XYZ file of C-alpha atoms in Angstrom:
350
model
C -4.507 11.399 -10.251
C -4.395 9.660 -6.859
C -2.542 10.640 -4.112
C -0.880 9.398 -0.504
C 0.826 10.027 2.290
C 3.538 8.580 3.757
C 3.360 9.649 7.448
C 7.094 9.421 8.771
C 8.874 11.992 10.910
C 9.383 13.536 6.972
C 6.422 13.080 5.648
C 5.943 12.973 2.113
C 3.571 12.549 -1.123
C 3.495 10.103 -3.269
C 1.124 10.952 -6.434
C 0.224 8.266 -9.342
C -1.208 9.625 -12.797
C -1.278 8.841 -16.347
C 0.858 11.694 -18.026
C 1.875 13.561 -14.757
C 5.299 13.841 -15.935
C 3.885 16.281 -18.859
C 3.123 19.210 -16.282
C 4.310 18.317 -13.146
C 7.241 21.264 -11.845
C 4.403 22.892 -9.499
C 4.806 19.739 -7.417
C 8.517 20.208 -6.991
C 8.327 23.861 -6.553
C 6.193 22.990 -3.376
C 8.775 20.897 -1.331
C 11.629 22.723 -2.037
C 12.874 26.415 -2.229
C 15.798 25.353 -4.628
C 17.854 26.999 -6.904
C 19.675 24.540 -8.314
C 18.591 20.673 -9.582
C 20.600 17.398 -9.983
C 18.733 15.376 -12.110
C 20.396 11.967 -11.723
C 19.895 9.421 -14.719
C 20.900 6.657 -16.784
C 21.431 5.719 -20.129
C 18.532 4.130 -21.557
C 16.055 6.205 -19.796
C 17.788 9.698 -19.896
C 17.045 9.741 -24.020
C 13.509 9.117 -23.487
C 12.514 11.451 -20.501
C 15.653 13.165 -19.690
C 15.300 16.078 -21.921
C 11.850 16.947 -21.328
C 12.367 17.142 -17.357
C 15.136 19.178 -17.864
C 13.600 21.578 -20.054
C 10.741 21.976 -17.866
C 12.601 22.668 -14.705
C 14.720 25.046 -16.690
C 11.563 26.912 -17.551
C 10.439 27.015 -14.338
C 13.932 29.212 -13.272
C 15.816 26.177 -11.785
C 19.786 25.669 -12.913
C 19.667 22.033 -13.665
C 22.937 19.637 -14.061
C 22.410 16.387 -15.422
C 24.409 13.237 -13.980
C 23.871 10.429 -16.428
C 25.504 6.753 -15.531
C 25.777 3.657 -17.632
C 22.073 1.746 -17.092
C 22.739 -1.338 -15.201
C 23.244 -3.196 -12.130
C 27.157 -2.808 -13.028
C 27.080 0.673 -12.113
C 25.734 0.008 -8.884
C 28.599 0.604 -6.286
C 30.245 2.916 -3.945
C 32.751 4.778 -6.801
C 29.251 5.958 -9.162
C 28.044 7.585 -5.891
C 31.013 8.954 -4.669
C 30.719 10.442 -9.064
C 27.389 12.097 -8.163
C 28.225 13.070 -4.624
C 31.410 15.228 -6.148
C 29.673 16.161 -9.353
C 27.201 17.806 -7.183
C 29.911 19.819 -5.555
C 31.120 20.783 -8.311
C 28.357 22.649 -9.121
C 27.690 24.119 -6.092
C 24.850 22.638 -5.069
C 23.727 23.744 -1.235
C 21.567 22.031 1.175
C 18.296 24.198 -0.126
C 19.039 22.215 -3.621
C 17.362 19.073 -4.403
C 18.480 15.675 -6.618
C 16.004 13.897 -8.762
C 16.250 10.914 -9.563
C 14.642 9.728 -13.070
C 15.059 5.821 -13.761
C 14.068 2.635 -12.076
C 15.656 0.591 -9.306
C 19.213 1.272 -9.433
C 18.999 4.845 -10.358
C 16.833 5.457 -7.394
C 18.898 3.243 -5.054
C 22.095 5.497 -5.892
C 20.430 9.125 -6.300
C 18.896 8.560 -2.959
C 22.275 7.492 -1.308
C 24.124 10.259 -2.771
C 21.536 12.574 -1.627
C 21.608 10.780 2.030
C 25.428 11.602 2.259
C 25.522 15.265 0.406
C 26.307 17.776 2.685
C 25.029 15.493 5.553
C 21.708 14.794 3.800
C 19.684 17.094 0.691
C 16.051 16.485 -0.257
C 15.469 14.086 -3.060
C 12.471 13.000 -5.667
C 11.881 10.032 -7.077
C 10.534 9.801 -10.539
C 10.201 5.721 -11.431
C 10.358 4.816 -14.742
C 10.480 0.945 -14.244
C 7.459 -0.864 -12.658
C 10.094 -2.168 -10.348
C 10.777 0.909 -8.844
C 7.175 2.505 -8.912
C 5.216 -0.646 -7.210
C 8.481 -0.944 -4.845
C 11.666 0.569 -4.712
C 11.032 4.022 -4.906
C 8.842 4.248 -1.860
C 10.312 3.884 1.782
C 13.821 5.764 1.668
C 16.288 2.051 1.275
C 19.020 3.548 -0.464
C 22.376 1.584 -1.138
C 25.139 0.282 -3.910
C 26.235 -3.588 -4.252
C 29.718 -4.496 -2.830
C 31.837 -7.340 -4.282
C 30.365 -9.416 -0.994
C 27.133 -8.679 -1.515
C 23.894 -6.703 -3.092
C 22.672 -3.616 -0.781
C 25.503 -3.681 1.558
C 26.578 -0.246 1.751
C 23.492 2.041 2.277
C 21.125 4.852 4.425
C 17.870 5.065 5.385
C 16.825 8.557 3.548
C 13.128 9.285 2.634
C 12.307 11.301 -0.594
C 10.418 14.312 -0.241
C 8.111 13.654 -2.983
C 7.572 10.215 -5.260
C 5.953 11.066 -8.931
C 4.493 7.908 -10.819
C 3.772 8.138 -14.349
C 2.253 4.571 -15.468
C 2.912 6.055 -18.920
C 6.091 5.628 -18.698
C 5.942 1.718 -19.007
C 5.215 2.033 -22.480
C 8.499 2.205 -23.331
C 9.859 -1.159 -21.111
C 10.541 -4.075 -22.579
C 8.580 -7.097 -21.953
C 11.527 -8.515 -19.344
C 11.248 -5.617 -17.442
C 7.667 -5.205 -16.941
C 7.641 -8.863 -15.734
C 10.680 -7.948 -13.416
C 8.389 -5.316 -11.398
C 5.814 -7.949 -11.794
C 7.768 -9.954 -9.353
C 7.623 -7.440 -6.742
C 3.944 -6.847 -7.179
C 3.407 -10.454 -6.878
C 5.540 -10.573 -3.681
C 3.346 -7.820 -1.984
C 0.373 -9.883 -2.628
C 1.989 -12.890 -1.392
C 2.782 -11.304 2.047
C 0.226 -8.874 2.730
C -2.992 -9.232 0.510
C -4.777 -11.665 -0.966
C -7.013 -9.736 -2.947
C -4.051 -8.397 -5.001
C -2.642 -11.780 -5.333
C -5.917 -12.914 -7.121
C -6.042 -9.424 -9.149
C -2.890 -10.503 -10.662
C -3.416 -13.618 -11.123
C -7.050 -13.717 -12.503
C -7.211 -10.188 -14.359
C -4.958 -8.871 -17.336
C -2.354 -7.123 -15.713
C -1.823 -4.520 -18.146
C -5.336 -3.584 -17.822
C -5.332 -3.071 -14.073
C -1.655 -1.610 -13.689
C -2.774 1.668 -12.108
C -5.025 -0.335 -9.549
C -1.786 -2.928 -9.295
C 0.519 -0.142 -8.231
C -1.707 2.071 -6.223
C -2.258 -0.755 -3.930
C 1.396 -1.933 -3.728
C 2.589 1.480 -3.144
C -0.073 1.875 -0.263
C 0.528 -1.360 1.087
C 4.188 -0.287 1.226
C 3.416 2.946 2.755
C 1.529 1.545 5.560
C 4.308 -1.041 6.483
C 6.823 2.008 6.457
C 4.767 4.412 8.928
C 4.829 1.656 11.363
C 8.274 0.393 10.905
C 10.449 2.880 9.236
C 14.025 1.115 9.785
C 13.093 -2.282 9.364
C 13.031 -3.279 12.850
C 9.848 -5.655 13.066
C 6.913 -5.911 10.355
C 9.180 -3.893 7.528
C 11.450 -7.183 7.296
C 8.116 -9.093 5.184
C 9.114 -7.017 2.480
C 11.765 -8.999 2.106
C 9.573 -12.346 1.278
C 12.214 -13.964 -1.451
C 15.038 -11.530 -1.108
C 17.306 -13.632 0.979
C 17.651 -16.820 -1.650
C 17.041 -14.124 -4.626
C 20.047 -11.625 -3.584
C 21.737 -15.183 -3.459
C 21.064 -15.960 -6.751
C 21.733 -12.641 -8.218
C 25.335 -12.442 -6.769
C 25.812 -16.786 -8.519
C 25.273 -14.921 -11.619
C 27.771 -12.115 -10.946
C 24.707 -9.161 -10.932
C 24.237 -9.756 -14.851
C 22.091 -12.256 -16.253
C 19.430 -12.557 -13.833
C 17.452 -9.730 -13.145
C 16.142 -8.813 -9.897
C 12.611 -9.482 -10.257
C 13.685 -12.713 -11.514
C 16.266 -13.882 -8.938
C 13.274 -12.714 -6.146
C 10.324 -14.496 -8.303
C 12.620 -17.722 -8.135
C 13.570 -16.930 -4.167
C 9.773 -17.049 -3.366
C 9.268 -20.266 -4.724
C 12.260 -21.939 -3.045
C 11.391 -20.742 0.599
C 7.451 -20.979 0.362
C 8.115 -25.068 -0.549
C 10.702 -24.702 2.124
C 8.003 -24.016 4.282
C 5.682 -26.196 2.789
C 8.364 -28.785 3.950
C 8.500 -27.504 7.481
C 4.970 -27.770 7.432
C 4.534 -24.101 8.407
C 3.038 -23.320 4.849
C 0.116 -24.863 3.106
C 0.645 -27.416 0.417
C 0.640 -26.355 -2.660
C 1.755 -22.709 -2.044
C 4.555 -23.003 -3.935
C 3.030 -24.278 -6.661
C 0.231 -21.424 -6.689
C 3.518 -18.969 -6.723
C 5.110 -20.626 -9.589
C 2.168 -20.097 -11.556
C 1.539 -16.744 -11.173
C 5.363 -16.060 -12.239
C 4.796 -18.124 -14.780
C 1.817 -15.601 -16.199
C 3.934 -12.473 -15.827
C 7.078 -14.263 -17.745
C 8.718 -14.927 -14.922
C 11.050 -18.021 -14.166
C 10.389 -20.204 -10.794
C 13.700 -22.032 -10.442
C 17.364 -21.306 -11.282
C 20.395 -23.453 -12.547
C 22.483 -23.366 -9.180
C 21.801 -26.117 -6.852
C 19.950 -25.304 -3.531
C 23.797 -25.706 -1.823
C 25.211 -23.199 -3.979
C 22.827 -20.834 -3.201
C 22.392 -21.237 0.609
C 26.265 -20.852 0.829
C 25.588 -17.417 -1.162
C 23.291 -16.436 1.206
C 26.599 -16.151 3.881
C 26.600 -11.913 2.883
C 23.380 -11.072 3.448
C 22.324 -8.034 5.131
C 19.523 -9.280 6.842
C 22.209 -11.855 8.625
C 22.114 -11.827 12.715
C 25.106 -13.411 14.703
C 22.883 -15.474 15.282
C 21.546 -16.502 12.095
C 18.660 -15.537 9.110
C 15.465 -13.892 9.663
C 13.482 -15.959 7.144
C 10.008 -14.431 5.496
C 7.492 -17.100 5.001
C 3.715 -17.801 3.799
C 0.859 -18.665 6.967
C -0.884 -18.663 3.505
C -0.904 -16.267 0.492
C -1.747 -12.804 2.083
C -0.139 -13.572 5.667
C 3.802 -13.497 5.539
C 5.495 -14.126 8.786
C 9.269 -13.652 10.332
C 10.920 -17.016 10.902
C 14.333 -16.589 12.481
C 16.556 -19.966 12.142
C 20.044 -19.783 13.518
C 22.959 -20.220 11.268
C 23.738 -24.102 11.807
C 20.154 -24.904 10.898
C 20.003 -23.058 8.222
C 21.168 -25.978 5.752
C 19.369 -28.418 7.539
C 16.184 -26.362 6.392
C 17.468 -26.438 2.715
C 17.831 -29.957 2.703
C 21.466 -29.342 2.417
C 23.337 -30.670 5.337
C-alpha cells in the first residue's frame, strides 16, 4: 500500500492498495469518533461494493444508513443533495458522524457537498470506484451539482478526511469508463509532467495503473497544498475543462461523458495555441493521439461557434473574461487570461 499526505489546514491521507477495501474500517475508526455512518451511493456501484462496506462498518459497531441515487450525471443537482442533506437528519446524524462516499465522480462531487453544508460542515471519505474519481476528482475537496446554466455551478470547497483507493475496483468498469479517467490522467501529464505523459503513451496502461494514479494523485496533492481555493497554480487543473464543460452542457449532460468532452477540450485549445503561436506545433496532434490509445475521441460534432457561445456559464468566467489553460509544451501548462471580446477572435469565430 502507498500512502500521502495532503498538507492543508485539514490535513488528510490518501492511501492506494490493491484490495484495501477488503479490511479497511481501522482507517476510518482513526479519523473519526463516530457513531453513526452515511454511506452515500449510486446505483450501479452500490450492488457491487455497497453491501460489503456496510457490513463491515456494521461489524465494527457503527449504525450505518445507506443513501443510494440513480448513477448518472442526471442526478447531479441541487434537489439530490438537498435528499442526502435531509436524509441525514433524519437519522440523526451529529457533527461527530461521518458520510462516505462510495462511487466515482458524481457521487463524490454530491456526498462531499452535502457533507460541506450538514450541520455547517461533517467529516467525509472518499472511496473512488471510477478511475475518474481516483486519479482526480476525489482528491482536493471541489464539491458541487450542475445547474440548468451550467456544470459545477453550485458548490464548496470541503476536504475529505481520508481518500481510500482500491485499483481493484476497476475491474468491474466498462471499457468507456476506464478511458473516461484516462482523460484526466492524460490531462495531468499534459500540464504538469512529462514523464507521465510518455508512461501513458508508450507503456500499457493497464499494466502501470497503480504507478498512473499514484503519480496523478500526488501531482494533485502538491498543486492543492500550495493553492487550496484555486486562486493561482490550482486553475492548470483545469487544462480542457473550459471548451469540455462546453461541450458537455451541447449534449444536455448525457451522451458525452466527461472524460470525453475534456479529452476533446484539450485538443481544441492546445491547436488554439498552436495558432497563437504560444504552443509548439504539433501539440495537438501528439494529444489526439494519446486519446486516441485510451479510446478516447479528439473532436466533437458542434462547430467551434457553438461551443465558444457555451462557454458564456462557466465558472472560471471573470468580468473580465476567461482564464485559459494552455501547453509551453507537454509537461508545462500555463494561465492565459483573454478578455471576453477576444475570446472569439481566438476561436477563429468572430
Amino acid at each position: 500500500m502507498k500512502k500521502l499526505r495532503v498538507n492543508v489546514a485539514q490535513g488528510y491521507d490518501i492511501l492506494i492498495g490493491k484490495g484495501l477495501l477488503n479490511d479497511f474500517v481501522g482507517y476510518v475508526d482513526d479519523i473519526c469518533k463516530a457513531k453513526k455512518v452515511c454511506l452515500i451511493s449510486e446505483t450501479n456501484v452500490y450492488p457491487l461494493y455497497g453491501q460489503d462496506i456496510h457490513n463491515q462498518l456494521e461489524n465494527r459497531g457503527y449504525k450505518v444508513f445507506d443513501f443510494v441515487f440513480p448513477a448518472g450525471e442526471e442526478s447531479k443537482k441541487p434537489q439530490t443533495v438537498i435528499e442526502m442533506v435531509e436524509f441525514m437528519a433524519e437519522n440523526g446524524l451529529t457533527r461527530n458522524d461521518i458520510a462516505i462516499a462510495l462511487g466515482g465522480g458524481v457521487c463524490g462531487d454530491m456526498a462531499g457537498f452535502a457533507a460541506a453544508i450538514y450541520l455547517r460542515g461533517i467529516k467525509f471519505v472518499q472511496i473512488p470506484t471510477s478511475l475518474l474519481a481516483q486519479v482526480d476528482s476525489s482528491v482536493g475537496g471541489k464539491t458541487a451539482v450542475d445547474l440548468p446554466q451550467g456544470k459545477n455551478l453550485c458548490g464548496a470547497f470541503h476536504q475529505p478526511s481520508l481518500v481510500l483507493i482500491d485499483p481493484n475496483t476497476l475491474d468491474t468498469l466498462s471499457d468507456h469508463f476506464f478511458a473516461d479517467g484516462m482523460a484526466e490522467a492524460i490531462k495531468m501529464g499534459c500540464i504538469k509532467s512529462e514523464s507521465l505523459f510518455e508512461l501513458i503513451e508508450q507503456k500499457d496502461v493497464k499494466e502501470n495503473i497503480e504507478d498512473i494514479i499514484y503519480q496523478c494523485v500526488s501531482l494533485k496533492a502538491g498543486v492543492v497544498e500550495r493553492d487550496e481555493k484555486e486562486h493561482g497554480e490550482r486553475a492548470l487543473l483545469n487544462f480542457g475543462h473550459t471548451p469540455g464543460h462546453a461541450i458537455e452542457k451541447l449534449h444536455n449532460f448525457k451522451t458525452v461523458s466527461h472524460g470525453e468532452a475534456v479529452g476533446m477540450g484539450m485538443v481544441l485549445i492546445s491547436s488554439v495555441g498552436e495558432s497563437l503561436g504560444i504552443t509548439p506545433k504539433g501539440t495537438s496532434k501528439r494529444i489526439a493521439d494519446i486519446l486516441i490509445k485510451n479510446n478516447l475521441q479528439t473532436q466533437d460534432n458542434h462547430s467551434v461557434k457553438e461551443i465558444v457561445s457555451a462557454m458564456s456559464a462557466d465558472k472560471k468566467r471573470t468580468g473580465e473574461g476567461i482564464n485559459f489553460i494552455m501547453l509551453h509544451s507537454v509537461g508545462n501548462g500555463f494561465i492565459y487570461p483573454v478578455e471576453n471580446e477576444n475570446i472569439p477572435k481566438m476561436f477563429g469565430v468572430e
